[in-house]
Amino acid sequence: MTVNRRDFVVAASAAGVGLLANRAVAEVGGTSADSHAGKKAFDDRIAFGAWINDVRTEPLPFASWPPDVLDDVAEQSIVRTIDLQSQAGYNMFDMFGLFAAWGWPIDIVSAASDGRDARVRRIVKAAHDRGIKLVYGLGVYSWGFDKIIQHDARVKGPNPHAMCASKDESWEWQKKIIDFILQYDFDGYHLEASDLGRCTCETCMKRWPVQATYYNDVTARCADYIRQRAPDKYIAAITISWADWNGGFTEEDKSNLVELSKKVDSIFDQGHHGQYVKQPDRKAFIERLHCKFGTSAGFWVYPPFRCHRQRWFLPYTQRTGAHIKELYADGGRSTLFYQGPVTNPGAEVNIAFGGKIMSNVERDVNDVLSEVLDELYQPKNASAHKTLCDTFQLAEDAYFNNMNYDADGIHLKGLPDYPGPGELHIGFGIGLAGGTSAVPVYLLEPNLVDEGRRCYAKGLEVCLKNICDIENQVGAAERMQRLKSSIYCALDDVITIAYARETSPKS
Ligand SMILES: [Zn+2]
């Protein structure tokens, strides 16, 4: 007889043997290689930063994006996140910005000065001690080259953020940076060529009239060099912005990716606005590849760095769980699962859920959520545990079921040119407050309109009532206060917007 996880937790809690239940959970959710034997697990269960301060447990109100500060709080936040990743079953952590964001210094080496070298080495060791491989997020001809482009006219094209791919000197700079990073004990490279665009000089346009071909070639160039210098490093090729979000990859793009797949370990079609490889074509495409294939789990929140960490409450375990199962069934074996501050209760649960579902895709998504909430909140009875599960599911439904989608279910009505998120931005700073805090754009059009905001507020009201009812029935008191605070903040924002819209003079 098979007892599923939820039945077991309820029975164990009812019998007052919470400790036993937690021990059983630790055995089920273990992170050793053996714990995945015989289970349908992703090979690359990658936590994706994306930037070093996206997991920061405190806000950075006066910084600009992406903040590259690596101080005590940043280091502690990263290690705390690695702890959670390790418990949840991830095996890699991929981050941008450990040494530079927009611009490496001209001498390269001073990127590691002022104690940064020691901090980076401590972070690498902390990851390895916890069974997590560390992957370095590397810009390919762009991201990190602004100062070099300003300094060396030979690599300059029309794009201030992208070196000219036709110039030998650009390649020399790229190699210098790879060589520098290779001195550290990173386990792999995330190669990203396209987020800031390409070089559009006459020579580059003539040589690579097709955008994806340009990105493919420069990525392959770096992959070959890393393979030659350090054959055991994991190499991931990221295809963000390689193609049109509606049209996706052409047959030519796909054939070129098959060639690239001979040089890298994984190719990622992350899906900021849905995937470039549409789902009906995905299985056949994956079968053509010589490497693994992955996405970013179908949906994620990109956390704002300026505002309060409990400002939003967006668990999305149902959506990502369903996507991850479909991806696995199509042959996908890699996922770049976005992280966030673990002091945000929705982000914390999403992170833990992601690691567990990637470790065994056959598990029921509700069962995994139930286990995560049991471990994190330590409910003292079955009723409180059920209320927690209901609250996280309700919060997800209350937001996502009320987004203003067109009848096709793919495009938001107010954003017909792009498939819907993908990547959801929570908030942006505005000049009114010197860029500090953030406007909660996720509650505004095109994501929610009046009716959606009304329904979301009603949903959050029920979530808040639930949490108040069981406040004293969980072991993790501090975490419970963060949860309450997070639901409160989201509700404050949505009713403020709704009231402002209702009372503003109509023209
Ligand atoms: Zn060029």
Short mmCIF file of N, CA and C in Angstrom, two decimals, residues 360-435:
data_model
loop_
_atom_site.label_atom_id
_atom_site.label_comp_id
_atom_site.label_asym_id
_atom_site.label_seq_id
_atom_site.Cartn_x
_atom_site.Cartn_y
_atom_site.Cartn_z
N ASN A 360 12.00 14.98 -8.48
CA ASN A 360 11.13 13.83 -8.74
C ASN A 360 9.85 14.34 -9.38
N VAL A 361 9.84 14.37 -10.72
CA VAL A 361 8.73 15.02 -11.43
C VAL A 361 7.44 14.21 -11.37
N GLU A 362 7.52 12.99 -10.85
CA GLU A 362 6.29 12.18 -10.77
C GLU A 362 5.45 12.53 -9.56
N ARG A 363 6.00 13.34 -8.66
CA ARG A 363 5.23 13.68 -7.46
C ARG A 363 4.06 14.61 -7.79
N ASP A 364 3.02 14.49 -7.00
CA ASP A 364 1.87 15.36 -7.15
C ASP A 364 2.26 16.78 -6.68
N VAL A 365 1.90 17.81 -7.44
CA VAL A 365 2.35 19.16 -7.09
C VAL A 365 1.77 19.63 -5.74
N ASN A 366 0.54 19.24 -5.45
CA ASN A 366 -0.04 19.64 -4.16
C ASN A 366 0.66 18.96 -3.00
N ASP A 367 1.07 17.74 -3.26
CA ASP A 367 1.78 16.97 -2.26
C ASP A 367 3.14 17.62 -1.94
N VAL A 368 3.81 18.10 -2.99
CA VAL A 368 5.11 18.75 -2.78
C VAL A 368 4.92 20.07 -2.03
N LEU A 369 3.90 20.84 -2.41
CA LEU A 369 3.63 22.09 -1.70
C LEU A 369 3.34 21.80 -0.22
N SER A 370 2.55 20.78 0.01
CA SER A 370 2.20 20.39 1.37
C SER A 370 3.45 20.07 2.19
N GLU A 371 4.36 19.36 1.57
CA GLU A 371 5.61 19.00 2.27
C GLU A 371 6.45 20.24 2.56
N VAL A 372 6.56 21.12 1.57
CA VAL A 372 7.34 22.35 1.75
C VAL A 372 6.78 23.17 2.92
N LEU A 373 5.47 23.31 2.96
CA LEU A 373 4.85 24.13 4.02
C LEU A 373 5.00 23.47 5.38
N ASP A 374 4.95 22.16 5.40
CA ASP A 374 5.14 21.44 6.66
C ASP A 374 6.56 21.67 7.19
N GLU A 375 7.54 21.58 6.29
CA GLU A 375 8.94 21.74 6.71
C GLU A 375 9.24 23.17 7.15
N LEU A 376 8.73 24.13 6.38
CA LEU A 376 9.09 25.52 6.68
C LEU A 376 8.31 26.09 7.86
N TYR A 377 7.02 25.79 7.94
CA TYR A 377 6.16 26.45 8.95
C TYR A 377 5.90 25.60 10.19
N GLN A 378 6.18 24.32 10.09
CA GLN A 378 5.95 23.41 11.23
C GLN A 378 4.56 23.60 11.88
N PRO A 379 3.51 23.38 11.09
CA PRO A 379 2.17 23.50 11.67
C PRO A 379 1.98 22.49 12.80
N LYS A 380 1.26 22.93 13.84
CA LYS A 380 1.14 22.08 15.03
C LYS A 380 -0.02 21.10 14.93
N ASN A 381 -0.88 21.25 13.96
CA ASN A 381 -1.97 20.30 13.78
C ASN A 381 -2.37 20.23 12.30
N ALA A 382 -3.14 19.22 11.97
CA ALA A 382 -3.49 18.97 10.57
C ALA A 382 -4.34 20.11 9.99
N SER A 383 -5.16 20.70 10.84
CA SER A 383 -6.04 21.77 10.37
C SER A 383 -5.22 23.01 9.97
N ALA A 384 -4.24 23.37 10.78
CA ALA A 384 -3.39 24.53 10.46
C ALA A 384 -2.58 24.25 9.18
N HIS A 385 -2.13 23.01 9.05
CA HIS A 385 -1.37 22.63 7.86
C HIS A 385 -2.24 22.78 6.60
N LYS A 386 -3.48 22.30 6.69
CA LYS A 386 -4.39 22.40 5.55
C LYS A 386 -4.68 23.87 5.22
N THR A 387 -4.86 24.68 6.25
CA THR A 387 -5.12 26.11 6.01
C THR A 387 -3.94 26.78 5.30
N LEU A 388 -2.73 26.41 5.68
CA LEU A 388 -1.55 26.96 5.00
C LEU A 388 -1.56 26.56 3.53
N CYS A 389 -1.80 25.28 3.26
CA CYS A 389 -1.83 24.80 1.86
C CYS A 389 -2.91 25.55 1.07
N ASP A 390 -4.08 25.66 1.65
CA ASP A 390 -5.19 26.35 0.98
C ASP A 390 -4.83 27.81 0.69
N THR A 391 -4.14 28.44 1.64
CA THR A 391 -3.81 29.87 1.50
C THR A 391 -2.82 30.09 0.36
N PHE A 392 -1.81 29.25 0.27
CA PHE A 392 -0.83 29.42 -0.81
C PHE A 392 -1.49 29.14 -2.18
N GLN A 393 -2.36 28.15 -2.22
CA GLN A 393 -3.03 27.87 -3.51
C GLN A 393 -4.01 28.98 -3.88
N LEU A 394 -4.70 29.49 -2.88
CA LEU A 394 -5.66 30.57 -3.14
C LEU A 394 -4.93 31.83 -3.63
N ALA A 395 -3.80 32.14 -3.00
CA ALA A 395 -3.05 33.35 -3.41
C ALA A 395 -2.61 33.22 -4.87
N GLU A 396 -2.18 32.03 -5.25
CA GLU A 396 -1.77 31.82 -6.64
C GLU A 396 -2.97 32.01 -7.58
N ASP A 397 -4.06 31.34 -7.27
CA ASP A 397 -5.25 31.45 -8.12
C ASP A 397 -5.78 32.88 -8.17
N ALA A 398 -5.78 33.55 -7.02
CA ALA A 398 -6.39 34.89 -6.95
C ALA A 398 -5.66 35.89 -7.83
N TYR A 399 -4.36 35.72 -8.00
CA TYR A 399 -3.65 36.62 -8.91
C TYR A 399 -3.74 36.12 -10.35
N PHE A 400 -3.29 34.90 -10.57
CA PHE A 400 -3.11 34.44 -11.96
C PHE A 400 -4.43 34.21 -12.69
N ASN A 401 -5.47 33.77 -11.99
CA ASN A 401 -6.75 33.55 -12.66
C ASN A 401 -7.43 34.88 -13.00
N ASN A 402 -6.90 35.96 -12.47
CA ASN A 402 -7.51 37.27 -12.74
C ASN A 402 -6.67 38.17 -13.62
N MET A 403 -5.58 37.62 -14.17
CA MET A 403 -4.79 38.42 -15.12
C MET A 403 -5.64 38.64 -16.36
N ASN A 404 -5.40 39.77 -17.01
CA ASN A 404 -6.30 40.19 -18.10
C ASN A 404 -5.89 39.59 -19.45
N TYR A 405 -6.02 38.27 -19.54
CA TYR A 405 -5.64 37.57 -20.77
C TYR A 405 -6.72 37.65 -21.85
N ASP A 406 -6.24 37.64 -23.07
CA ASP A 406 -7.11 37.55 -24.24
C ASP A 406 -7.71 36.13 -24.29
N ALA A 407 -8.69 35.94 -25.16
CA ALA A 407 -9.34 34.63 -25.26
C ALA A 407 -8.35 33.53 -25.63
N ASP A 408 -7.22 33.90 -26.29
CA ASP A 408 -6.24 32.86 -26.67
C ASP A 408 -5.47 32.32 -25.47
N GLY A 409 -5.57 33.01 -24.33
CA GLY A 409 -4.86 32.55 -23.13
C GLY A 409 -3.35 32.72 -23.22
N ILE A 410 -2.88 33.37 -24.28
CA ILE A 410 -1.43 33.52 -24.49
C ILE A 410 -1.00 34.98 -24.35
N HIS A 411 -1.83 35.90 -24.88
CA HIS A 411 -1.49 37.32 -24.86
C HIS A 411 -2.38 38.07 -23.86
N LEU A 412 -1.77 38.99 -23.11
CA LEU A 412 -2.58 39.90 -22.31
C LEU A 412 -3.28 40.85 -23.28
N LYS A 413 -4.52 41.23 -22.95
CA LYS A 413 -5.29 42.06 -23.89
C LYS A 413 -4.56 43.36 -24.23
N GLY A 414 -3.90 43.93 -23.24
CA GLY A 414 -3.21 45.21 -23.47
C GLY A 414 -1.81 45.06 -24.04
N LEU A 415 -1.39 43.85 -24.34
CA LEU A 415 -0.02 43.64 -24.82
C LEU A 415 -0.01 42.60 -25.94
N PRO A 416 -0.69 42.93 -27.06
CA PRO A 416 -0.86 41.91 -28.11
C PRO A 416 0.43 41.50 -28.82
N ASP A 417 1.48 42.34 -28.70
CA ASP A 417 2.71 42.03 -29.44
C ASP A 417 3.59 40.97 -28.77
N TYR A 418 3.32 40.70 -27.51
CA TYR A 418 4.15 39.72 -26.79
C TYR A 418 3.28 38.69 -26.12
N PRO A 419 3.67 37.42 -26.19
CA PRO A 419 3.01 36.45 -25.32
C PRO A 419 3.19 36.88 -23.86
N GLY A 420 2.21 36.58 -23.02
CA GLY A 420 2.22 37.05 -21.62
C GLY A 420 3.38 36.48 -20.85
N PRO A 421 3.58 37.00 -19.64
CA PRO A 421 4.77 36.51 -18.92
C PRO A 421 4.57 35.04 -18.56
N GLY A 422 5.63 34.24 -18.73
CA GLY A 422 7.05 34.48 -18.68
C GLY A 422 7.53 35.13 -17.40
N GLU A 423 8.29 36.11 -17.64
CA GLU A 423 8.90 36.86 -16.55
C GLU A 423 7.96 37.99 -16.13
N LEU A 424 7.58 37.98 -14.86
CA LEU A 424 6.71 39.05 -14.34
C LEU A 424 7.53 39.98 -13.47
N HIS A 425 7.53 41.27 -13.82
CA HIS A 425 8.21 42.27 -12.99
C HIS A 425 7.25 42.76 -11.92
N ILE A 426 7.74 42.82 -10.70
CA ILE A 426 6.91 43.27 -9.58
C ILE A 426 6.83 44.78 -9.54
N GLY A 427 7.97 45.46 -9.66
CA GLY A 427 7.92 46.91 -9.52
C GLY A 427 9.15 47.60 -10.07
N PHE A 428 8.96 48.87 -10.40
CA PHE A 428 10.06 49.71 -10.87
C PHE A 428 10.11 50.98 -10.03
N GLY A 429 11.32 51.49 -9.80
CA GLY A 429 11.47 52.77 -9.13
C GLY A 429 11.11 53.89 -10.08
N ILE A 430 10.64 55.03 -9.54
CA ILE A 430 10.37 56.20 -10.38
C ILE A 430 11.05 57.42 -9.77
N GLY A 431 11.23 58.46 -10.57
CA GLY A 431 11.95 59.65 -10.16
C GLY A 431 11.35 60.36 -8.96
N LEU A 432 10.04 60.21 -8.77
CA LEU A 432 9.33 60.89 -7.69
C LEU A 432 9.99 60.67 -6.34
N ALA A 433 10.49 59.47 -6.10
CA ALA A 433 11.14 59.16 -4.83
C ALA A 433 12.60 58.82 -5.06
N GLY A 434 13.21 59.48 -6.03
CA GLY A 434 14.63 59.27 -6.30
C GLY A 434 14.94 57.83 -6.68
N GLY A 435 13.96 57.14 -7.22
CA GLY A 435 14.19 55.76 -7.63
C GLY A 435 14.03 54.76 -6.50
#
